[in-house]
PDB file of C-alpha atoms in Angstrom:
ATOM      1  CA  MET A  26     260.889 -94.998-100.829  1.00  0.00           C
ATOM      2  CA  LYS A  27     257.517 -94.066-102.311  1.00  0.00           C
ATOM      3  CA  LEU A  28     257.456 -92.135-105.567  1.00  0.00           C
ATOM      4  CA  SER A  29     255.205 -89.536-103.930  1.00  0.00           C
ATOM      5  CA  GLU A  30     257.886 -88.806-101.307  1.00  0.00           C
ATOM      6  CA  ILE A  31     260.554 -88.390-103.971  1.00  0.00           C
ATOM      7  CA  ILE A  32     258.322 -85.971-105.863  1.00  0.00           C
ATOM      8  CA  LYS A  33     257.861 -83.953-102.675  1.00  0.00           C
ATOM      9  CA  ASN A  34     261.553 -84.012-101.742  1.00  0.00           C
ATOM     10  CA  LEU A  35     262.558 -82.851-105.206  1.00  0.00           C
ATOM     11  CA  ASP A  36     259.844 -80.179-105.640  1.00  0.00           C
ATOM     12  CA  ALA A  37     259.243 -82.097-108.824  1.00  0.00           C
ATOM     13  CA  LYS A  38     256.803 -81.499-111.625  1.00  0.00           C
ATOM     14  CA  VAL A  39     255.079 -84.714-112.660  1.00  0.00           C
ATOM     15  CA  VAL A  40     254.978 -85.426-116.384  1.00  0.00           C
ATOM     16  CA  ASN A  41     253.616 -88.934-115.900  1.00  0.00           C
ATOM     17  CA  ALA A  42     253.133 -91.021-112.775  1.00  0.00           C
ATOM     18  CA  SER A  43     251.182 -94.244-112.960  1.00  0.00           C
ATOM     19  CA  ASP A  44     251.290 -95.080-109.254  1.00  0.00           C
ATOM     20  CA  LEU A  45     252.384 -92.579-106.634  1.00  0.00           C
ATOM     21  CA  ASP A  46     252.684 -95.341-104.017  1.00  0.00           C
ATOM     22  CA  LYS A  47     255.187 -97.260-106.128  1.00  0.00           C
ATOM     23  CA  GLU A  48     258.384 -98.163-104.264  1.00  0.00           C
ATOM     24  CA  ILE A  49     261.569 -96.781-105.814  1.00  0.00           C
ATOM     25  CA  VAL A  50     264.723 -98.552-104.718  1.00  0.00           C
ATOM     26  CA  GLY A  51     268.158 -97.051-105.326  1.00  0.00           C
ATOM     27  CA  GLY A  52     269.121 -95.246-108.466  1.00  0.00           C
ATOM     28  CA  TYR A  53     271.696 -94.250-111.011  1.00  0.00           C
ATOM     29  CA  CYS A  54     272.956 -90.964-112.491  1.00  0.00           C
ATOM     30  CA  GLY A  55     274.046 -90.772-116.097  1.00  0.00           C
ATOM     31  CA  ASP A  56     273.457 -89.433-119.557  1.00  0.00           C
ATOM     32  CA  PHE A  57     275.226 -91.924-121.785  1.00  0.00           C
ATOM     33  CA  LEU A  58     272.444 -94.359-122.567  1.00  0.00           C
ATOM     34  CA  SER A  59     274.599 -97.457-122.986  1.00  0.00           C
ATOM     35  CA  VAL A  60     276.191 -96.919-119.608  1.00  0.00           C
ATOM     36  CA  VAL A  61     272.832 -96.345-117.962  1.00  0.00           C
ATOM     37  CA  MET A  62     271.430 -99.474-119.572  1.00  0.00           C
ATOM     38  CA  GLY A  63     274.200-101.565-118.141  1.00  0.00           C
ATOM     39  CA  LYS A  64     274.080-100.094-114.654  1.00  0.00           C
ATOM     40  CA  ALA A  65     270.704 -98.616-113.699  1.00  0.00           C
ATOM     41  CA  PRO A  66     268.891-100.873-111.248  1.00  0.00           C
ATOM     42  CA  GLU A  67     265.399-102.124-111.972  1.00  0.00           C
ATOM     43  CA  ASN A  68     262.748-100.078-110.124  1.00  0.00           C
ATOM     44  CA  GLY A  69     265.341 -97.406-109.283  1.00  0.00           C
ATOM     45  CA  GLY A  70     265.424 -93.685-109.977  1.00  0.00           C
ATOM     46  CA  TRP A  71     267.352 -92.552-113.057  1.00  0.00           C
ATOM     47  CA  PHE A  72     268.774 -89.039-112.657  1.00  0.00           C
ATOM     48  CA  THR A  73     269.637 -87.477-115.991  1.00  0.00           C
ATOM     49  CA  ILE A  74     269.585 -84.308-118.050  1.00  0.00           C
ATOM     50  CA  MET A  75     268.847 -86.207-121.265  1.00  0.00           C
ATOM     51  CA  ASN A  76     265.426 -85.322-122.611  1.00  0.00           C
ATOM     52  CA  ASN A  77     264.955 -87.076-125.945  1.00  0.00           C
ATOM     53  CA  GLN A  78     262.818 -90.077-126.893  1.00  0.00           C
ATOM     54  CA  ASN A  79     265.665 -92.558-126.513  1.00  0.00           C
ATOM     55  CA  VAL A  80     265.409 -92.010-122.762  1.00  0.00           C
ATOM     56  CA  ALA A  81     262.028 -93.746-122.880  1.00  0.00           C
ATOM     57  CA  ALA A  82     263.404 -96.723-124.797  1.00  0.00           C
ATOM     58  CA  VAL A  83     266.254 -97.192-122.337  1.00  0.00           C
ATOM     59  CA  ALA A  84     264.041 -96.723-119.284  1.00  0.00           C
ATOM     60  CA  SER A  85     261.524 -99.199-120.617  1.00  0.00           C
ATOM     61  CA  LEU A  86     264.068-101.854-121.562  1.00  0.00           C
ATOM     62  CA  THR A  87     265.877-101.635-118.240  1.00  0.00           C
ATOM     63  CA  GLU A  88     262.636-101.141-116.258  1.00  0.00           C
ATOM     64  CA  VAL A  89     263.791 -98.216-114.176  1.00  0.00           C
ATOM     65  CA  GLY A  90     261.155 -97.087-111.672  1.00  0.00           C
ATOM     66  CA  VAL A  91     261.157 -93.378-112.456  1.00  0.00           C
ATOM     67  CA  ILE A  92     263.039 -91.063-114.794  1.00  0.00           C
ATOM     68  CA  ILE A  93     264.108 -87.930-112.937  1.00  0.00           C
ATOM     69  CA  ILE A  94     265.132 -85.161-115.317  1.00  0.00           C
ATOM     70  CA  CYS A  95     267.253 -82.639-113.431  1.00  0.00           C
ATOM     71  CA  ASP A  96     268.103 -78.948-113.784  1.00  0.00           C
ATOM     72  CA  GLY A  97     264.543 -78.154-114.797  1.00  0.00           C
ATOM     73  CA  VAL A  98     265.087 -79.575-118.273  1.00  0.00           C
ATOM     74  CA  GLU A  99     261.804 -80.274-120.029  1.00  0.00           C
ATOM     75  CA  PRO A 100     261.342 -83.516-121.997  1.00  0.00           C
ATOM     76  CA  ASP A 101     261.168 -82.939-125.751  1.00  0.00           C
ATOM     77  CA  PRO A 102     257.723 -83.521-127.311  1.00  0.00           C
ATOM     78  CA  TYR A 103     258.616 -87.063-128.471  1.00  0.00           C
ATOM     79  CA  LEU A 104     259.703 -88.133-124.991  1.00  0.00           C
ATOM     80  CA  ASP A 105     256.713 -86.428-123.405  1.00  0.00           C
ATOM     81  CA  LYS A 106     254.353 -88.380-125.663  1.00  0.00           C
ATOM     82  CA  LYS A 107     256.217 -91.667-125.414  1.00  0.00           C
ATOM     83  CA  VAL A 108     256.237 -91.856-121.599  1.00  0.00           C
ATOM     84  CA  ARG A 109     252.485 -91.277-121.570  1.00  0.00           C
ATOM     85  CA  ASP A 110     251.909 -93.808-124.361  1.00  0.00           C
ATOM     86  CA  ILE A 111     253.878 -96.612-122.731  1.00  0.00           C
ATOM     87  CA  GLY A 112     253.165 -95.714-119.120  1.00  0.00           C
ATOM     88  CA  LEU A 113     256.631 -94.750-117.901  1.00  0.00           C
ATOM     89  CA  ASP A 114     256.988 -92.499-114.892  1.00  0.00           C
ATOM     90  CA  LEU A 115     258.831 -89.242-115.471  1.00  0.00           C
ATOM     91  CA  ILE A 116     259.308 -86.235-113.198  1.00  0.00           C
ATOM     92  CA  ILE A 117     261.254 -82.996-113.559  1.00  0.00           C
ATOM     93  CA  THR A 118     263.181 -81.440-110.690  1.00  0.00           C
ATOM     94  CA  PRO A 119     264.643 -77.939-110.721  1.00  0.00           C
ATOM     95  CA  TYR A 120     267.768 -79.161-108.899  1.00  0.00           C
ATOM     96  CA  PRO A 121     271.056 -80.123-110.562  1.00  0.00           C
ATOM     97  CA  VAL A 122     271.877 -83.845-110.508  1.00  0.00           C
ATOM     98  CA  PHE A 123     274.144 -83.725-107.433  1.00  0.00           C
ATOM     99  CA  GLU A 124     271.648 -81.723-105.379  1.00  0.00           C
ATOM    100  CA  ALA A 125     268.760 -83.829-106.636  1.00  0.00           C
ATOM    101  CA  VAL A 126     270.328 -87.085-105.496  1.00  0.00           C
ATOM    102  CA  LYS A 127     271.021 -85.635-102.040  1.00  0.00           C
ATOM    103  CA  LYS A 128     267.516 -84.225-101.671  1.00  0.00           C
ATOM    104  CA  SER A 129     265.714 -87.264-103.092  1.00  0.00           C
ATOM    105  CA  GLY A 130     266.252 -89.387-100.001  1.00  0.00           C
ATOM    106  CA  LEU A 131     266.992 -92.412-102.148  1.00  0.00           C
TER     107      LEU A 131
ATOM    108  CA  MET B 293     265.568-127.040-132.682  1.00  0.00           C
ATOM    109  CA  SER B 294     262.416-127.055-134.798  1.00  0.00           C
ATOM    110  CA  ASP B 295     260.262-125.587-132.055  1.00  0.00           C
ATOM    111  CA  ALA B 296     261.708-122.093-132.417  1.00  0.00           C
ATOM    112  CA  LEU B 297     259.533-119.010-132.407  1.00  0.00           C
ATOM    113  CA  HIS B 298     260.816-117.001-135.358  1.00  0.00           C
ATOM    114  CA  LEU B 299     260.611-113.208-135.520  1.00  0.00           C
ATOM    115  CA  GLU B 300     262.021-110.761-138.069  1.00  0.00           C
ATOM    116  CA  PHE B 301     262.229-106.988-137.896  1.00  0.00           C
ATOM    117  CA  GLU B 302     263.242-104.278-140.306  1.00  0.00           C
ATOM    118  CA  VAL B 303     265.311-101.611-138.521  1.00  0.00           C
ATOM    119  CA  SER B 304     265.233 -98.308-140.353  1.00  0.00           C
ATOM    120  CA  GLY B 305     268.336 -96.156-140.504  1.00  0.00           C
ATOM    121  CA  ASN B 306     268.664 -92.771-138.841  1.00  0.00           C
ATOM    122  CA  ASN B 307     265.210 -93.121-137.324  1.00  0.00           C
ATOM    123  CA  PHE B 308     265.572 -92.535-133.608  1.00  0.00           C
ATOM    124  CA  VAL B 309     261.834 -92.316-133.064  1.00  0.00           C
ATOM    125  CA  SER B 310     261.242 -95.978-133.885  1.00  0.00           C
ATOM    126  CA  ALA B 311     264.639 -97.182-132.615  1.00  0.00           C
ATOM    127  CA  GLY B 312     264.255 -99.819-129.956  1.00  0.00           C
ATOM    128  CA  GLY B 313     260.977-101.102-131.370  1.00  0.00           C
ATOM    129  CA  ALA B 314     262.338-104.538-132.257  1.00  0.00           C
ATOM    130  CA  SER B 315     264.007-104.933-128.854  1.00  0.00           C
ATOM    131  CA  ASP B 316     260.779-103.954-127.162  1.00  0.00           C
ATOM    132  CA  GLU B 317     258.788-106.522-129.166  1.00  0.00           C
ATOM    133  CA  VAL B 318     261.249-109.276-128.303  1.00  0.00           C
ATOM    134  CA  LYS B 319     261.181-108.276-124.658  1.00  0.00           C
ATOM    135  CA  LYS B 320     257.371-108.435-124.604  1.00  0.00           C
ATOM    136  CA  THR B 321     257.427-111.840-126.289  1.00  0.00           C
ATOM    137  CA  LEU B 322     259.922-113.235-123.773  1.00  0.00           C
ATOM    138  CA  LYS B 323     257.809-111.909-120.917  1.00  0.00           C
ATOM    139  CA  MET B 324     254.747-113.592-122.351  1.00  0.00           C
ATOM    140  CA  LEU B 325     256.686-116.835-122.599  1.00  0.00           C
ATOM    141  CA  GLY B 326     257.557-116.576-118.910  1.00  0.00           C
ATOM    142  CA  ILE B 327     261.319-116.276-119.399  1.00  0.00           C
ATOM    143  CA  GLY B 328     263.178-115.130-116.243  1.00  0.00           C
ATOM    144  CA  ALA B 329     263.569-111.364-115.777  1.00  0.00           C
ATOM    145  CA  GLN B 330     267.363-111.603-115.487  1.00  0.00           C
ATOM    146  CA  TYR B 331     267.603-113.148-118.971  1.00  0.00           C
ATOM    147  CA  ILE B 332     265.125-110.698-120.467  1.00  0.00           C
ATOM    148  CA  ARG B 333     267.240-107.771-119.241  1.00  0.00           C
ATOM    149  CA  LYS B 334     270.346-109.232-120.894  1.00  0.00           C
ATOM    150  CA  VAL B 335     268.498-109.760-124.179  1.00  0.00           C
ATOM    151  CA  ALA B 336     266.911-106.301-124.059  1.00  0.00           C
ATOM    152  CA  ILE B 337     270.234-104.523-123.489  1.00  0.00           C
ATOM    153  CA  ALA B 338     272.199-106.503-126.071  1.00  0.00           C
ATOM    154  CA  MET B 339     269.522-106.236-128.726  1.00  0.00           C
ATOM    155  CA  TYR B 340     268.843-102.525-128.178  1.00  0.00           C
ATOM    156  CA  GLU B 341     272.554-101.778-128.497  1.00  0.00           C
ATOM    157  CA  GLY B 342     272.653-103.733-131.737  1.00  0.00           C
ATOM    158  CA  GLU B 343     269.567-102.047-133.059  1.00  0.00           C
ATOM    159  CA  ILE B 344     270.947 -98.602-132.242  1.00  0.00           C
ATOM    160  CA  ASN B 345     274.258 -99.472-133.906  1.00  0.00           C
ATOM    161  CA  MET B 346     272.409-100.324-137.100  1.00  0.00           C
ATOM    162  CA  VAL B 347     270.440 -97.070-136.887  1.00  0.00           C
ATOM    163  CA  ILE B 348     273.519 -94.917-136.245  1.00  0.00           C
ATOM    164  CA  HIS B 349     276.220 -96.558-138.305  1.00  0.00           C
ATOM    165  CA  ALA B 350     274.683 -98.744-140.982  1.00  0.00           C
ATOM    166  CA  GLY B 351     271.607 -96.989-142.350  1.00  0.00           C
ATOM    167  CA  GLY B 352     269.436 -99.683-140.804  1.00  0.00           C
ATOM    168  CA  GLY B 353     269.342-103.429-141.179  1.00  0.00           C
ATOM    169  CA  ARG B 354     267.475-106.556-140.256  1.00  0.00           C
ATOM    170  CA  ALA B 355     267.012-108.378-136.953  1.00  0.00           C
ATOM    171  CA  ILE B 356     266.293-112.107-137.137  1.00  0.00           C
ATOM    172  CA  VAL B 357     265.316-113.672-133.849  1.00  0.00           C
ATOM    173  CA  ASP B 358     264.732-117.314-132.953  1.00  0.00           C
ATOM    174  CA  ILE B 359     263.464-118.155-129.505  1.00  0.00           C
ATOM    175  CA  TYR B 360     263.937-121.706-128.253  1.00  0.00           C
ATOM    176  CA  ARG B 361     262.991-123.253-124.940  1.00  0.00           C
ATOM    177  CA  GLU B 362     266.521-122.874-123.569  1.00  0.00           C
ATOM    178  CA  LYS B 363     267.949-119.871-125.465  1.00  0.00           C
ATOM    179  CA  ILE B 364     267.436-116.994-127.845  1.00  0.00           C
ATOM    180  CA  VAL B 365     269.477-116.490-131.008  1.00  0.00           C
ATOM    181  CA  ILE B 366     269.595-112.943-132.386  1.00  0.00           C
ATOM    182  CA  VAL B 367     271.143-112.197-135.770  1.00  0.00           C
ATOM    183  CA  LEU B 368     271.608-108.567-136.772  1.00  0.00           C
ATOM    184  CA  LYS B 369     272.509-108.013-140.402  1.00  0.00           C
ATOM    185  CA  ASP B 370     273.293-104.754-142.100  1.00  0.00           C
ATOM    186  CA  GLN B 371     274.745-103.584-145.375  1.00  0.00           C
ATOM    187  CA  GLY B 372     276.520-100.635-143.842  1.00  0.00           C
ATOM    188  CA  PRO B 373     280.137 -99.518-144.210  1.00  0.00           C
ATOM    189  CA  GLY B 374     281.549-102.419-142.173  1.00  0.00           C
ATOM    190  CA  ILE B 375     284.035-102.288-139.289  1.00  0.00           C
ATOM    191  CA  PRO B 376     287.709-101.977-140.299  1.00  0.00           C
ATOM    192  CA  ASP B 377     289.177-102.936-136.913  1.00  0.00           C
ATOM    193  CA  ILE B 378     286.881-105.213-134.907  1.00  0.00           C
ATOM    194  CA  ASP B 379     289.159-105.444-131.856  1.00  0.00           C
ATOM    195  CA  LEU B 380     289.281-101.668-131.614  1.00  0.00           C
ATOM    196  CA  ALA B 381     285.500-101.423-132.054  1.00  0.00           C
ATOM    197  CA  LEU B 382     285.076-103.861-129.165  1.00  0.00           C
ATOM    198  CA  THR B 383     287.195-101.714-126.853  1.00  0.00           C
ATOM    199  CA  GLU B 384     285.170-100.004-124.129  1.00  0.00           C
ATOM    200  CA  GLY B 385     285.051 -96.267-124.735  1.00  0.00           C
ATOM    201  CA  TYR B 386     286.016 -96.387-128.414  1.00  0.00           C
ATOM    202  CA  SER B 387     283.428 -94.704-130.586  1.00  0.00           C
ATOM    203  CA  THR B 388     283.139 -93.272-134.073  1.00  0.00           C
ATOM    204  CA  ALA B 389     279.829 -91.561-133.309  1.00  0.00           C
ATOM    205  CA  THR B 390     279.510 -87.923-134.325  1.00  0.00           C
ATOM    206  CA  ASP B 391     278.756 -85.039-131.958  1.00  0.00           C
ATOM    207  CA  ASN B 392     275.121 -85.081-133.132  1.00  0.00           C
ATOM    208  CA  ILE B 393     274.812 -88.693-132.045  1.00  0.00           C
ATOM    209  CA  ARG B 394     276.515 -87.956-128.743  1.00  0.00           C
ATOM    210  CA  ASP B 395     274.011 -85.188-128.094  1.00  0.00           C
ATOM    211  CA  LEU B 396     271.323 -87.888-128.219  1.00  0.00           C
ATOM    212  CA  GLY B 397     273.085 -89.819-125.468  1.00  0.00           C
ATOM    213  CA  PHE B 398     274.807 -92.390-127.650  1.00  0.00           C
ATOM    214  CA  GLY B 399     278.458 -92.741-128.576  1.00  0.00           C
ATOM    215  CA  ALA B 400     279.810 -93.791-125.181  1.00  0.00           C
ATOM    216  CA  GLY B 401     281.719 -96.573-126.890  1.00  0.00           C
ATOM    217  CA  MET B 402     279.822 -99.141-124.849  1.00  0.00           C
ATOM    218  CA  GLY B 403     277.546-100.543-127.532  1.00  0.00           C
ATOM    219  CA  LEU B 404     279.516-103.527-128.793  1.00  0.00           C
ATOM    220  CA  PRO B 405     281.136-104.150-125.366  1.00  0.00           C
ATOM    221  CA  ASN B 406     277.645-104.279-123.802  1.00  0.00           C
ATOM    222  CA  MET B 407     276.459-106.676-126.498  1.00  0.00           C
ATOM    223  CA  LYS B 408     279.365-108.971-125.757  1.00  0.00           C
ATOM    224  CA  LYS B 409     279.040-108.615-121.987  1.00  0.00           C
ATOM    225  CA  TYR B 410     275.336-109.414-121.813  1.00  0.00           C
ATOM    226  CA  THR B 411     275.321-112.409-124.143  1.00  0.00           C
ATOM    227  CA  ASP B 412     276.591-115.953-123.686  1.00  0.00           C
ATOM    228  CA  GLU B 413     277.804-116.213-127.267  1.00  0.00           C
ATOM    229  CA  PHE B 414     278.813-113.277-129.426  1.00  0.00           C
ATOM    230  CA  ASN B 415     280.134-113.353-132.956  1.00  0.00           C
ATOM    231  CA  LEU B 416     280.852-110.409-135.218  1.00  0.00           C
ATOM    232  CA  GLU B 417     281.667-110.683-138.897  1.00  0.00           C
ATOM    233  CA  SER B 418     282.287-107.592-140.915  1.00  0.00           C
ATOM    234  CA  GLU B 419     283.587-106.651-144.310  1.00  0.00           C
ATOM    235  CA  VAL B 420     284.425-103.066-145.139  1.00  0.00           C
ATOM    236  CA  GLY B 421     282.078-101.753-147.808  1.00  0.00           C
ATOM    237  CA  LYS B 422     279.745-104.753-147.540  1.00  0.00           C
ATOM    238  CA  GLY B 423     278.263-104.853-144.077  1.00  0.00           C
ATOM    239  CA  THR B 424     278.243-106.461-140.677  1.00  0.00           C
ATOM    240  CA  THR B 425     276.527-109.483-139.174  1.00  0.00           C
ATOM    241  CA  VAL B 426     276.343-109.940-135.432  1.00  0.00           C
ATOM    242  CA  THR B 427     275.103-113.192-133.915  1.00  0.00           C
ATOM    243  CA  MET B 428     274.239-113.267-130.233  1.00  0.00           C
ATOM    244  CA  VAL B 429     272.965-116.072-128.026  1.00  0.00           C
ATOM    245  CA  VAL B 430     271.529-115.702-124.547  1.00  0.00           C
ATOM    246  CA  ASN B 431     270.897-118.904-122.615  1.00  0.00           C
ATOM    247  CA  PHE B 432     267.885-119.116-120.329  1.00  0.00           C
ATOM    248  CA  PHE B 433     269.681-121.091-117.643  1.00  0.00           C
TER     249      PHE B 433
END
């Protein structure tokens, strides 16, 4: 599914999106970074409520397609800067994780 | 064995802003060398976990990395408090991380288990009061 469709489905605010036509395949929900690292699929959507800079490190190392912060949580300033600096895609949806997964269409 | 590409990194303690920097550098290097994505992911996960452990528990440390044609050898050395019960520390879900650390998304008790799971060779030596050395090997085949 295209990132642009996910953004639309989730009424999401875009913090950084390098390529709106990028294909996102599958996903994973979680907040414990070690668990996410072991299980999130490459090029998938990562649904989380974590908003600190370590999210960027984990997303980059595991090459997730897009970070989807749920519940309207804003990234902290370090994360906000880091995703822009290293070109990671991050969007914010107002929906809680469960709702967000259902609405995403992934 | 003489054709290794040798890299060393200082990992600073309690610095979550720079945490992951060494893992990221190694990942970039492996990509440049054309190593398969499935091996790079294993290295990235295992090394990041190790780096974070040094940041959280040991006040930092040193990462010594040697990349050969057929494998990578990662040695993580710290002079932290050491691990009193290594078997317990290797148990999935066991963690000594504080609530502050958990708030950052760490402390799931999956760090050392992930390091072991994603490497082909894993060795941990630790002495209480002196420090810990972890050696990990990932084969590229």
